[in-house]
């Protein structure tokens, strides 16, 4: 065991003495050491209950003969960080989380890791750490929030953001907004729709890094505590069998994850985080995989923000395991992939059943014939960009309109608030990419405001930044190369026509090459100014969104 290097032999007497100062007995020190990374904090609603989940994990480890050793990690609440400087720090926190777990695991010679997480960047950061360290590891989520209820209808956080848009349009009063604000988020857990956090928790299950149920069991259910105890026992079995993350995170496992993502209509951020996890695991990942599989994998779950169902509905209908069982009917899942149960995906899903055929539709009766996400390329995005096509209204799947150009999210949101965006416009928000922002901010406030104003039927939004998993409409992100790197999006001028063809996977700036060459010659490099040494370091080494925004 790795921990032997710090606990065996007479020369390690000082080390054992320090451990005894922490209250550990000789017989506990002799056990395998399982680092339990706890992302608890008191500001993220998805994390406020993680002490409870971590205690359950530790109980399972202890009962199965291991020594659980808890340590903390940071976490940013994307909802609270949204639409101000705070969002610049969200994506960069992913790498900090990965690095901090590596520091703790290697400095203290842990034999294994259980990674207790729940929200957007924390989940992939922990998965990246597991892949990089390649010691037995598994991910346990804290589970989704239940939906709120208002006037007999289910609502969630996205309802609040969109009600802000209605308020701007004069369709909701101050009292209406407060009523929604008070009802939308009834308790702990990751926000209730198929937003980024829940999408990534489902991805852990589809990759095989999380136990069955990881993605969908609600935070407040006792079943979630039982899953956490089982995870503690499962990590001890992984130690015994020496099953490590890179045994699980194969090319085929990532294909399974993309297939599930497409079927669920998950967050566009999976096109950022799955490549990053693959990079950490040493697996080649081309984002074109979303298009290749998207032609085969139908969109069979209509989840909030674009659909009526929430994560609790998906759990009731059979969860991720039932989705995979359904996809396996058409050979769309690699059933021989290994998982943290110690068994294959095929073995795991054999017991799964679809219990509601509206929540998880049959393959021959999908919500959409193609998958939920698409990668677009063209003269505006030579290296690609991403859209949640399942959340785009039919009238906006093909659109040509004049560019309304903004060099920051704040400028664009101010224009939306003052009703300066018109039907047919294509809002371009640039210099918000990984380098330009820096930090690749999410644009939930602009997209939700437009949707709340009813303009998701008429207006597209394009950015080299990102969109929240709660965004809907013709919201096209990760445009690469980004503006700060001199990509074509930096050359767009007010009034230029932009053509979007989502079924054709195309996005073009309708300006002739001679004019673009003239603009390119006159272009001056620009990035948003920030008063942060951390963000300055980040922008110097971060790659493009289409490469997962990893650090090189």
Coordinates of C-alpha atoms in Angstrom, one line a residue:
X1 CA 0.0 0.0 0.0
X2 CA 1.1 3.5 -0.7
X3 CA 0.5 4.5 2.9
X4 CA 3.2 2.0 4.0
X5 CA 5.9 4.5 3.0
X6 CA 4.8 6.8 5.8
X7 CA 3.8 4.4 8.5
X8 CA 6.1 1.3 8.5
X9 CA 9.4 0.8 10.2
X10 CA 11.3 2.4 13.1
X11 CA 12.2 5.5 11.0
X12 CA 8.5 6.3 10.7
X13 CA 8.0 6.6 14.5
X14 CA 7.7 10.4 14.3
X15 CA 5.1 10.0 11.6
X16 CA 3.1 7.6 13.7
X17 CA 3.4 9.9 16.7
X18 CA 1.8 12.7 14.8
X19 CA -1.0 10.4 13.7
X20 CA -1.5 9.4 17.3
X21 CA -1.7 13.1 18.1
X22 CA -4.7 13.2 15.7
X23 CA -6.3 10.4 17.8
X24 CA -5.5 7.4 15.6
X25 CA -4.7 4.1 17.2
X26 CA -2.0 1.6 16.0
X27 CA -4.7 -0.7 14.6
X28 CA -6.3 2.1 12.7
X29 CA -3.0 3.3 11.3
X30 CA -2.4 -0.2 10.0
X31 CA -5.5 0.0 7.8
X32 CA -5.6 1.2 4.2
X33 CA -5.8 5.0 4.2
X34 CA -8.7 6.4 2.2
X35 CA -8.7 10.1 1.6
X36 CA -12.2 11.5 1.6
X37 CA -12.3 14.8 -0.2
X38 CA -15.2 16.8 1.2
X39 CA -16.4 19.8 -0.8
X40 CA -18.7 21.0 2.0
X41 CA -19.2 24.8 2.3
X42 CA -21.9 27.0 3.6
X43 CA -22.6 29.0 0.5
X44 CA -23.4 26.4 -2.2
X45 CA -26.9 24.9 -1.7
X46 CA -25.7 21.8 -3.4
X47 CA -22.9 21.4 -0.8
X48 CA -24.4 22.6 2.5
X49 CA -25.3 19.0 3.4
X50 CA -22.1 17.3 2.4
X51 CA -21.0 16.8 5.9
X52 CA -23.9 14.3 6.2
X53 CA -22.9 12.5 3.0
X54 CA -19.2 12.5 4.0
X55 CA -20.0 11.0 7.3
X56 CA -21.9 8.2 5.6
X57 CA -19.0 7.6 3.3
X58 CA -16.6 7.4 6.2
X59 CA -18.9 5.0 8.0
X60 CA -18.8 2.7 5.0
X61 CA -15.0 2.9 4.7
X62 CA -14.6 2.2 8.4
X63 CA -17.0 -0.7 8.4
X64 CA -15.2 -2.3 5.5
X65 CA -11.8 -2.1 7.2
X66 CA -10.3 1.2 6.0
X67 CA -9.2 4.3 7.7
X68 CA -11.2 7.3 6.3
X69 CA -9.2 10.6 6.4
X70 CA -11.3 13.6 5.6
X71 CA -9.9 16.8 4.0
X72 CA -11.6 19.8 2.4
X73 CA -11.7 21.3 -1.1
X74 CA -13.0 24.7 -2.3
X75 CA -16.1 25.2 -4.4
X76 CA -17.8 28.1 -6.3
X77 CA -21.6 28.4 -6.6
X78 CA -22.1 29.3 -10.2
X79 CA -25.6 30.7 -9.6
X80 CA -24.3 33.1 -6.9
X81 CA -21.2 34.0 -9.0
X82 CA -23.3 34.6 -12.2
X83 CA -23.4 37.9 -14.0
X84 CA -20.5 39.6 -12.2
X85 CA -16.7 39.3 -11.6
X86 CA -17.2 36.2 -9.5
X87 CA -18.0 34.0 -12.6
X88 CA -14.4 34.6 -13.8
X89 CA -13.2 32.4 -11.0
X90 CA -15.6 29.5 -11.5
X91 CA -13.9 27.5 -14.3
X92 CA -10.4 28.2 -13.0
X93 CA -11.4 26.7 -9.7
X94 CA -11.7 23.3 -11.5
X95 CA -7.9 23.1 -11.9
X96 CA -7.3 24.4 -8.3
X97 CA -9.5 21.5 -7.0
X98 CA -7.7 19.0 -9.1
X99 CA -4.3 20.3 -8.0
X100 CA -5.3 20.5 -4.3
X101 CA -6.4 16.9 -4.2
X102 CA -3.2 15.8 -5.9
X103 CA -1.3 17.7 -3.2
X104 CA -3.2 16.1 -0.4
X105 CA -3.1 12.6 -1.8
X106 CA 0.6 12.5 -2.7
X107 CA 1.9 14.4 0.3
X108 CA 0.1 11.9 2.7
X109 CA 0.4 8.7 0.6
X110 CA -3.3 7.9 0.5
X111 CA -4.1 4.5 -0.8
X112 CA -7.4 5.5 -2.3
X113 CA -9.8 8.4 -2.6
X114 CA -13.6 9.0 -2.3
X115 CA -14.5 12.3 -3.8
X116 CA -17.6 13.9 -2.3
X117 CA -18.9 16.6 -4.5
X118 CA -22.1 18.0 -6.1
X119 CA -21.8 21.1 -8.3
X120 CA -20.5 22.4 -11.6
X121 CA -16.7 22.7 -11.6
X122 CA -16.2 20.6 -8.4
X123 CA -17.3 17.4 -10.0
X124 CA -15.0 17.5 -13.1
X125 CA -12.1 18.9 -10.9
X126 CA -12.4 15.9 -8.7
X127 CA -12.7 13.4 -11.6
X128 CA -9.7 15.0 -13.2
X129 CA -7.7 14.5 -9.9
X130 CA -8.8 10.8 -9.8
X131 CA -7.7 10.3 -13.4
X132 CA -4.4 12.1 -12.9
X133 CA -3.5 10.3 -9.6
X134 CA -4.7 6.9 -10.8
X135 CA -5.1 5.4 -7.4
X136 CA -8.4 3.6 -6.6
X137 CA -11.1 6.3 -6.5
X138 CA -14.8 6.9 -6.9
X139 CA -17.0 10.0 -7.0
X140 CA -20.1 10.4 -4.7
X141 CA -22.5 13.3 -5.4
X142 CA -24.7 15.0 -2.8
X143 CA -27.7 14.6 -5.1
X144 CA -30.2 17.0 -6.8
X145 CA -32.4 19.5 -5.1
X146 CA -36.2 18.9 -5.2
X147 CA -38.2 21.3 -7.4
X148 CA -40.1 24.2 -5.9
X149 CA -43.9 24.5 -6.4
X150 CA -45.8 27.6 -7.1
X151 CA -49.5 27.8 -8.1
X152 CA -49.5 24.1 -8.7
X153 CA -46.5 24.1 -11.1
X154 CA -43.0 22.8 -10.5
X155 CA -40.3 25.5 -10.8
X156 CA -36.5 25.7 -10.4
X157 CA -33.7 28.2 -10.3
X158 CA -34.0 28.8 -14.1
X159 CA -37.6 30.0 -13.4
X160 CA -36.1 32.8 -11.3
X161 CA -33.6 33.9 -13.9
X162 CA -36.3 33.9 -16.6
X163 CA -38.7 35.8 -14.3
X164 CA -36.1 38.5 -14.2
X165 CA -36.5 38.8 -18.0
X166 CA -40.3 39.0 -17.6
X167 CA -39.7 41.7 -15.0
X168 CA -37.6 43.7 -17.5
X169 CA -40.4 43.3 -20.1
X170 CA -43.0 44.4 -17.7
X171 CA -44.7 41.0 -17.6
X172 CA -43.9 40.4 -13.9
X173 CA -44.2 42.7 -10.9
X174 CA -41.8 43.1 -8.0
X175 CA -44.2 40.9 -6.0
X176 CA -44.3 38.2 -8.7
X177 CA -40.5 38.1 -8.8
X178 CA -40.3 37.8 -5.0
X179 CA -42.8 35.0 -5.0
X180 CA -40.8 33.0 -7.5
X181 CA -37.6 33.8 -5.7
X182 CA -39.0 32.4 -2.4
X183 CA -40.4 29.2 -3.9
X184 CA -37.9 28.0 -6.6
X185 CA -35.2 26.4 -4.4
X186 CA -36.8 24.6 -1.5
X187 CA -33.7 23.0 0.0
X188 CA -30.3 21.5 -0.3
X189 CA -29.0 19.8 -3.5
X190 CA -27.7 20.7 -6.9
X191 CA -30.3 22.8 -8.8
X192 CA -33.2 20.7 -10.0
X193 CA -32.9 20.8 -13.8
X194 CA -30.6 19.0 -16.2
X195 CA -28.1 21.8 -15.6
X196 CA -24.4 21.4 -15.5
X197 CA -24.1 19.9 -12.0
X198 CA -26.7 17.3 -12.5
X199 CA -25.5 16.5 -16.0
X200 CA -22.0 16.0 -14.7
X201 CA -23.2 13.8 -11.8
X202 CA -25.0 11.7 -14.4
X203 CA -21.7 11.6 -16.4
X204 CA -19.9 10.1 -13.4
X205 CA -22.4 7.3 -13.5
X206 CA -22.2 6.9 -17.3
X207 CA -18.3 6.9 -17.2
X208 CA -18.4 4.3 -14.4
X209 CA -16.7 6.5 -11.8
X210 CA -19.9 6.8 -9.7
X211 CA -22.2 4.0 -8.3
X212 CA -25.6 3.4 -9.9
X213 CA -27.9 6.1 -8.7
X214 CA -25.2 8.7 -8.2
X215 CA -26.7 11.1 -10.8
X216 CA -30.4 11.2 -9.7
X217 CA -31.1 10.2 -6.1
X218 CA -32.4 13.4 -4.5
X219 CA -30.3 15.0 -1.8
X220 CA -32.8 14.7 0.9
X221 CA -33.6 11.0 0.4
X222 CA -32.2 8.5 2.9
X223 CA -31.4 6.5 -0.2
X224 CA -28.6 9.1 -0.9
X225 CA -27.1 8.3 2.6
X226 CA -27.2 4.6 1.8
X227 CA -25.5 5.1 -1.5
X228 CA -22.7 7.1 0.3
X229 CA -22.2 4.2 2.8
X230 CA -22.1 1.7 -0.1
X231 CA -19.5 4.0 -1.8
X232 CA -17.3 3.7 1.3
X233 CA -17.5 -0.1 1.1
X234 CA -17.0 -0.1 -2.7
X235 CA -13.7 1.8 -2.4
X236 CA -12.3 -0.9 -0.2
X237 CA -13.2 -3.5 -2.8
X238 CA -11.4 -1.4 -5.5
X239 CA -8.3 -1.3 -3.3
X240 CA -8.4 -5.1 -2.9
X241 CA -8.9 -5.6 -6.7
X242 CA -6.5 -2.8 -7.6
X243 CA -9.1 -1.2 -9.9
X244 CA -8.0 2.3 -10.8
X245 CA -9.6 5.2 -12.6
X246 CA -7.6 4.7 -15.9
X247 CA -8.9 1.1 -15.9
X248 CA -12.4 2.6 -16.0
X249 CA -11.8 5.8 -18.1
X250 CA -11.3 4.2 -21.5
X251 CA -12.2 5.6 -24.9
X252 CA -15.3 3.5 -24.8
X253 CA -16.3 4.8 -21.4
X254 CA -16.2 8.4 -22.8
X255 CA -18.4 7.2 -25.7
X256 CA -20.9 5.9 -23.2
X257 CA -20.9 9.2 -21.4
X258 CA -21.4 11.2 -24.6
X259 CA -24.2 8.9 -25.6
X260 CA -26.0 9.3 -22.3
X261 CA -25.4 13.1 -22.5
X262 CA -27.0 13.2 -25.9
X263 CA -30.0 11.2 -24.8
X264 CA -30.5 13.4 -21.8
X265 CA -30.0 16.7 -23.6
X266 CA -27.4 17.7 -21.0
X267 CA -25.5 20.9 -20.4
X268 CA -23.1 22.3 -23.1
X269 CA -20.5 22.3 -20.4
X270 CA -20.0 18.6 -20.9
X271 CA -18.2 19.6 -24.2
X272 CA -15.8 21.3 -21.9
X273 CA -15.5 18.9 -19.0
X274 CA -15.5 15.5 -20.7
X275 CA -12.4 16.5 -22.8
X276 CA -10.7 17.8 -19.7
X277 CA -11.3 14.5 -17.8
X278 CA -10.1 12.6 -20.8
X279 CA -7.0 14.8 -21.0
X280 CA -6.2 14.0 -17.3
X281 CA -6.7 10.3 -18.1
X282 CA -4.5 10.3 -21.1
X283 CA -7.4 9.5 -23.5
X284 CA -7.7 11.3 -26.8
X285 CA -11.1 13.1 -27.1
X286 CA -12.3 14.9 -30.2
X287 CA -15.4 17.0 -29.6
X288 CA -16.6 15.9 -33.0
X289 CA -17.7 12.8 -31.2
X290 CA -20.8 14.7 -30.1
X291 CA -21.8 15.0 -33.8
X292 CA -20.9 11.5 -34.8
X293 CA -22.8 9.9 -32.0
X294 CA -25.5 12.5 -32.2
X295 CA -26.6 11.1 -35.6
X296 CA -27.2 7.7 -33.9
X297 CA -28.3 8.6 -30.4
X298 CA -31.8 10.2 -30.1
X299 CA -32.8 12.7 -27.5
X300 CA -35.2 10.6 -25.3
X301 CA -35.4 12.7 -22.1
X302 CA -37.0 16.2 -22.1
X303 CA -35.5 17.8 -19.1
X304 CA -35.6 21.3 -17.6
X305 CA -34.6 23.9 -18.8
X306 CA -36.0 23.0 -22.2
X307 CA -38.4 20.3 -21.1
X308 CA -41.0 19.7 -18.4
X309 CA -39.2 17.0 -16.4
X310 CA -36.7 17.3 -13.5
X311 CA -34.1 15.1 -12.0
X312 CA -36.5 13.7 -9.4
X313 CA -38.7 12.6 -12.4
X314 CA -35.7 10.9 -14.0
X315 CA -34.9 9.1 -10.8
X316 CA -38.5 7.9 -10.5
X317 CA -38.4 6.7 -14.1
X318 CA -35.3 4.5 -13.5
X319 CA -32.4 7.0 -13.6
X320 CA -29.2 6.9 -15.6
X321 CA -29.1 3.1 -15.5
X322 CA -32.5 2.9 -17.3
X323 CA -31.4 5.4 -19.9
X324 CA -28.3 3.3 -20.5
X325 CA -30.4 0.1 -20.6
X326 CA -32.6 1.7 -23.3
X327 CA -29.6 2.9 -25.4
X328 CA -28.1 -0.6 -25.1
X329 CA -31.2 -1.9 -26.9
X330 CA -29.7 -0.4 -30.1
X331 CA -26.1 -1.2 -29.3
X332 CA -25.3 2.4 -28.3
X333 CA -23.6 1.5 -25.0
X334 CA -20.4 -0.4 -24.6
X335 CA -21.6 -2.9 -22.0
X336 CA -18.2 -4.4 -21.3
X337 CA -16.8 -1.1 -19.7
X338 CA -15.6 -1.6 -16.2
X339 CA -17.1 0.5 -13.3
X340 CA -16.5 1.3 -9.7
X341 CA -18.9 -1.5 -8.7
X342 CA -16.2 -3.9 -9.8
X343 CA -18.5 -5.1 -12.5
X344 CA -19.3 -4.0 -16.1
X345 CA -21.8 -1.5 -17.2
X346 CA -23.8 -4.4 -18.8
X347 CA -23.9 -6.2 -15.5
X348 CA -25.0 -3.0 -13.7
X349 CA -27.8 -2.1 -16.2
X350 CA -29.2 -5.7 -16.4
X351 CA -31.4 -5.0 -13.4
X352 CA -32.6 -1.6 -14.7
X353 CA -36.1 -0.8 -15.9
X354 CA -37.8 2.2 -17.5
X355 CA -40.7 3.0 -15.2
X356 CA -42.1 6.0 -17.1
X357 CA -42.0 6.1 -20.9
X358 CA -42.7 9.8 -21.1
X359 CA -39.6 10.6 -18.9
X360 CA -37.4 8.1 -20.7
X361 CA -39.0 7.6 -24.1
X362 CA -38.6 4.5 -26.4
X363 CA -35.9 4.9 -29.0
X364 CA -38.5 4.9 -31.8
X365 CA -40.5 7.7 -30.2
X366 CA -37.8 10.2 -29.1
X367 CA -38.3 13.9 -28.4
X368 CA -35.8 14.6 -31.1
X369 CA -34.3 12.1 -33.6
X370 CA -30.8 13.4 -33.0
X371 CA -28.8 14.0 -29.8
X372 CA -29.2 17.0 -27.5
X373 CA -25.9 18.7 -28.3
X374 CA -24.2 19.7 -31.6
X375 CA -20.8 21.1 -32.6
X376 CA -20.9 23.8 -35.2
X377 CA -18.0 24.9 -37.4
X378 CA -17.6 27.6 -40.1
X379 CA -16.0 30.9 -40.8
X380 CA -17.0 32.4 -37.4
X381 CA -15.8 29.3 -35.5
X382 CA -13.1 27.4 -37.5
X383 CA -12.2 25.3 -34.5
X384 CA -15.8 24.8 -33.4
X385 CA -18.5 25.9 -31.0
X386 CA -21.3 24.1 -29.1
X387 CA -25.1 24.5 -28.9
X388 CA -27.7 22.6 -26.9
X389 CA -29.9 21.9 -30.0
X390 CA -32.5 20.2 -28.0
X391 CA -33.2 23.5 -26.2
X392 CA -33.5 25.5 -29.4
X393 CA -37.0 26.4 -30.7
X394 CA -37.7 25.1 -34.3
X395 CA -37.9 28.6 -35.7
X396 CA -34.4 29.3 -34.6
X397 CA -32.6 26.2 -35.8
X398 CA -31.7 28.1 -39.0
X399 CA -31.3 31.9 -38.6
X400 CA -29.6 34.8 -40.3
X401 CA -29.4 38.1 -38.6
X402 CA -27.4 41.2 -37.9
X403 CA -24.7 41.1 -35.3
X404 CA -25.0 43.2 -32.1
X405 CA -21.5 43.2 -30.8
X406 CA -20.4 43.5 -27.1
X407 CA -17.0 43.1 -25.6
X408 CA -18.3 41.9 -22.2
X409 CA -21.3 40.2 -20.6
X410 CA -22.1 43.4 -18.7
X411 CA -22.4 45.5 -21.9
X412 CA -24.7 42.9 -23.5
X413 CA -26.9 42.5 -20.4
X414 CA -27.3 46.3 -20.1
X415 CA -28.5 46.4 -23.7
X416 CA -31.0 43.7 -23.0
X417 CA -32.2 45.4 -19.8
X418 CA -32.7 48.7 -21.7
X419 CA -34.6 46.8 -24.5
X420 CA -32.0 47.7 -27.2
X421 CA -32.0 44.2 -28.6
X422 CA -34.5 43.7 -31.5
X423 CA -36.2 40.6 -33.0
X424 CA -33.9 38.9 -35.5
X425 CA -30.6 40.2 -33.9
X426 CA -27.6 37.9 -33.2
X427 CA -26.1 39.1 -30.0
X428 CA -22.3 38.5 -30.0
X429 CA -20.5 38.6 -26.6
X430 CA -16.7 38.3 -27.1
X431 CA -13.5 38.6 -25.0
X432 CA -15.2 36.3 -22.5
X433 CA -13.2 33.2 -23.5
X434 CA -10.7 31.3 -21.3
X435 CA -8.0 33.9 -22.0
X436 CA -10.0 36.9 -22.8
X437 CA -12.4 37.0 -19.8
X438 CA -10.3 35.5 -18.3
X439 CA -12.2 32.4 -17.0
X440 CA -14.8 31.8 -19.7
X441 CA -17.9 33.1 -17.8
X442 CA -21.3 31.6 -18.2
X443 CA -24.0 33.8 -19.7
X444 CA -27.2 32.6 -17.9
X445 CA -28.4 36.1 -17.1
X446 CA -28.5 37.3 -20.8
X447 CA -30.0 34.1 -22.1
X448 CA -32.6 33.8 -19.4
X449 CA -33.6 37.5 -19.7
X450 CA -34.1 37.0 -23.4
X451 CA -36.2 33.9 -22.8
X452 CA -38.2 35.6 -20.1
X453 CA -38.9 38.4 -22.6
X454 CA -40.1 35.9 -25.2
X455 CA -37.1 36.7 -27.5
X456 CA -35.7 33.1 -27.5
X457 CA -38.0 32.7 -30.5
X458 CA -36.3 35.5 -32.4
X459 CA -32.8 36.3 -31.1
X460 CA -29.6 34.2 -31.1
X461 CA -26.7 34.7 -28.7
X462 CA -23.1 33.7 -29.6
X463 CA -20.1 33.9 -27.3
X464 CA -16.5 32.7 -26.9
X465 CA -17.6 32.3 -23.2
X466 CA -19.9 29.6 -22.0
X467 CA -23.6 29.0 -21.2
X468 CA -25.0 27.6 -18.0
X469 CA -26.7 24.3 -18.2
X470 CA -29.8 26.2 -17.4
X471 CA -29.6 28.2 -20.6
X472 CA -32.1 27.6 -23.4
X473 CA -32.6 29.1 -26.9
X474 CA -30.2 29.6 -29.7
X475 CA -27.3 30.0 -27.3
X476 CA -24.0 29.1 -29.0
X477 CA -20.9 29.0 -26.9
X478 CA -17.2 28.1 -26.7
X479 CA -16.6 29.8 -30.1
X480 CA -13.0 29.0 -31.0
X481 CA -10.5 30.4 -31.6
X482 CA -11.6 33.0 -29.0
X483 CA -11.5 36.7 -29.6
X484 CA -8.4 37.2 -27.4
X485 CA -6.5 34.7 -29.5
X486 CA -7.4 36.6 -32.7
X487 CA -10.3 34.3 -33.8
X488 CA -12.8 35.6 -36.4
X489 CA -15.2 36.5 -33.6
X490 CA -12.8 39.4 -32.8
X491 CA -13.4 40.8 -36.3
X492 CA -17.2 41.0 -36.2
X493 CA -18.6 44.5 -36.5
X494 CA -22.1 45.8 -35.7
X495 CA -24.6 44.9 -38.4
X496 CA -22.6 42.1 -40.0
X497 CA -24.8 39.2 -41.0
X498 CA -24.3 35.9 -39.3
X499 CA -25.8 32.7 -40.6
X500 CA -26.6 29.8 -38.2
X501 CA -27.6 26.4 -39.5
X502 CA -27.8 24.0 -36.5
X503 CA -29.0 21.0 -38.4
X504 CA -26.2 21.6 -41.0
X505 CA -23.7 22.1 -38.1
X506 CA -22.6 25.4 -39.6
X507 CA -22.0 28.9 -38.4
X508 CA -20.7 31.6 -40.7
X509 CA -19.8 35.3 -40.7
X510 CA -21.1 36.6 -44.0
X511 CA -18.3 39.0 -44.7
X512 CA -16.0 38.6 -47.7
X513 CA -12.4 37.6 -47.2
X514 CA -10.9 40.8 -48.5
X515 CA -12.8 42.8 -45.9
X516 CA -11.9 40.3 -43.1
X517 CA -8.2 40.6 -44.1
X518 CA -8.4 44.4 -43.8
X519 CA -10.0 44.1 -40.4
X520 CA -7.4 41.5 -39.3
X521 CA -4.6 43.8 -40.2
X522 CA -6.1 46.6 -38.1
X523 CA -7.0 44.4 -35.1
X524 CA -5.3 45.1 -31.8
X525 CA -5.0 42.3 -29.2
X526 CA -7.3 42.9 -26.3
X527 CA -8.2 41.1 -23.1
X528 CA -10.5 42.2 -20.2
X529 CA -8.5 43.8 -17.4
X530 CA -8.6 42.0 -14.1
X531 CA -7.1 42.8 -10.7
X532 CA -6.1 39.2 -9.9
X533 CA -2.7 37.6 -10.1
X534 CA -4.4 34.2 -10.0
X535 CA -6.5 35.0 -13.2
X536 CA -3.5 36.6 -14.9
X537 CA -1.6 33.3 -14.3
X538 CA -4.6 31.3 -15.6
X539 CA -4.9 33.2 -18.8
X540 CA -1.3 32.7 -19.7
X541 CA -1.5 28.9 -19.7
X542 CA -5.2 28.0 -20.5
X543 CA -6.1 26.4 -23.8
X544 CA -9.2 26.9 -25.9
X545 CA -12.7 25.9 -24.9
X546 CA -12.7 23.3 -27.7
X547 CA -9.7 21.6 -25.9
X548 CA -11.5 21.6 -22.6
X549 CA -9.8 24.8 -21.3
X550 CA -7.1 22.7 -19.6
X551 CA -3.8 24.2 -18.5
X552 CA -0.7 23.6 -20.5

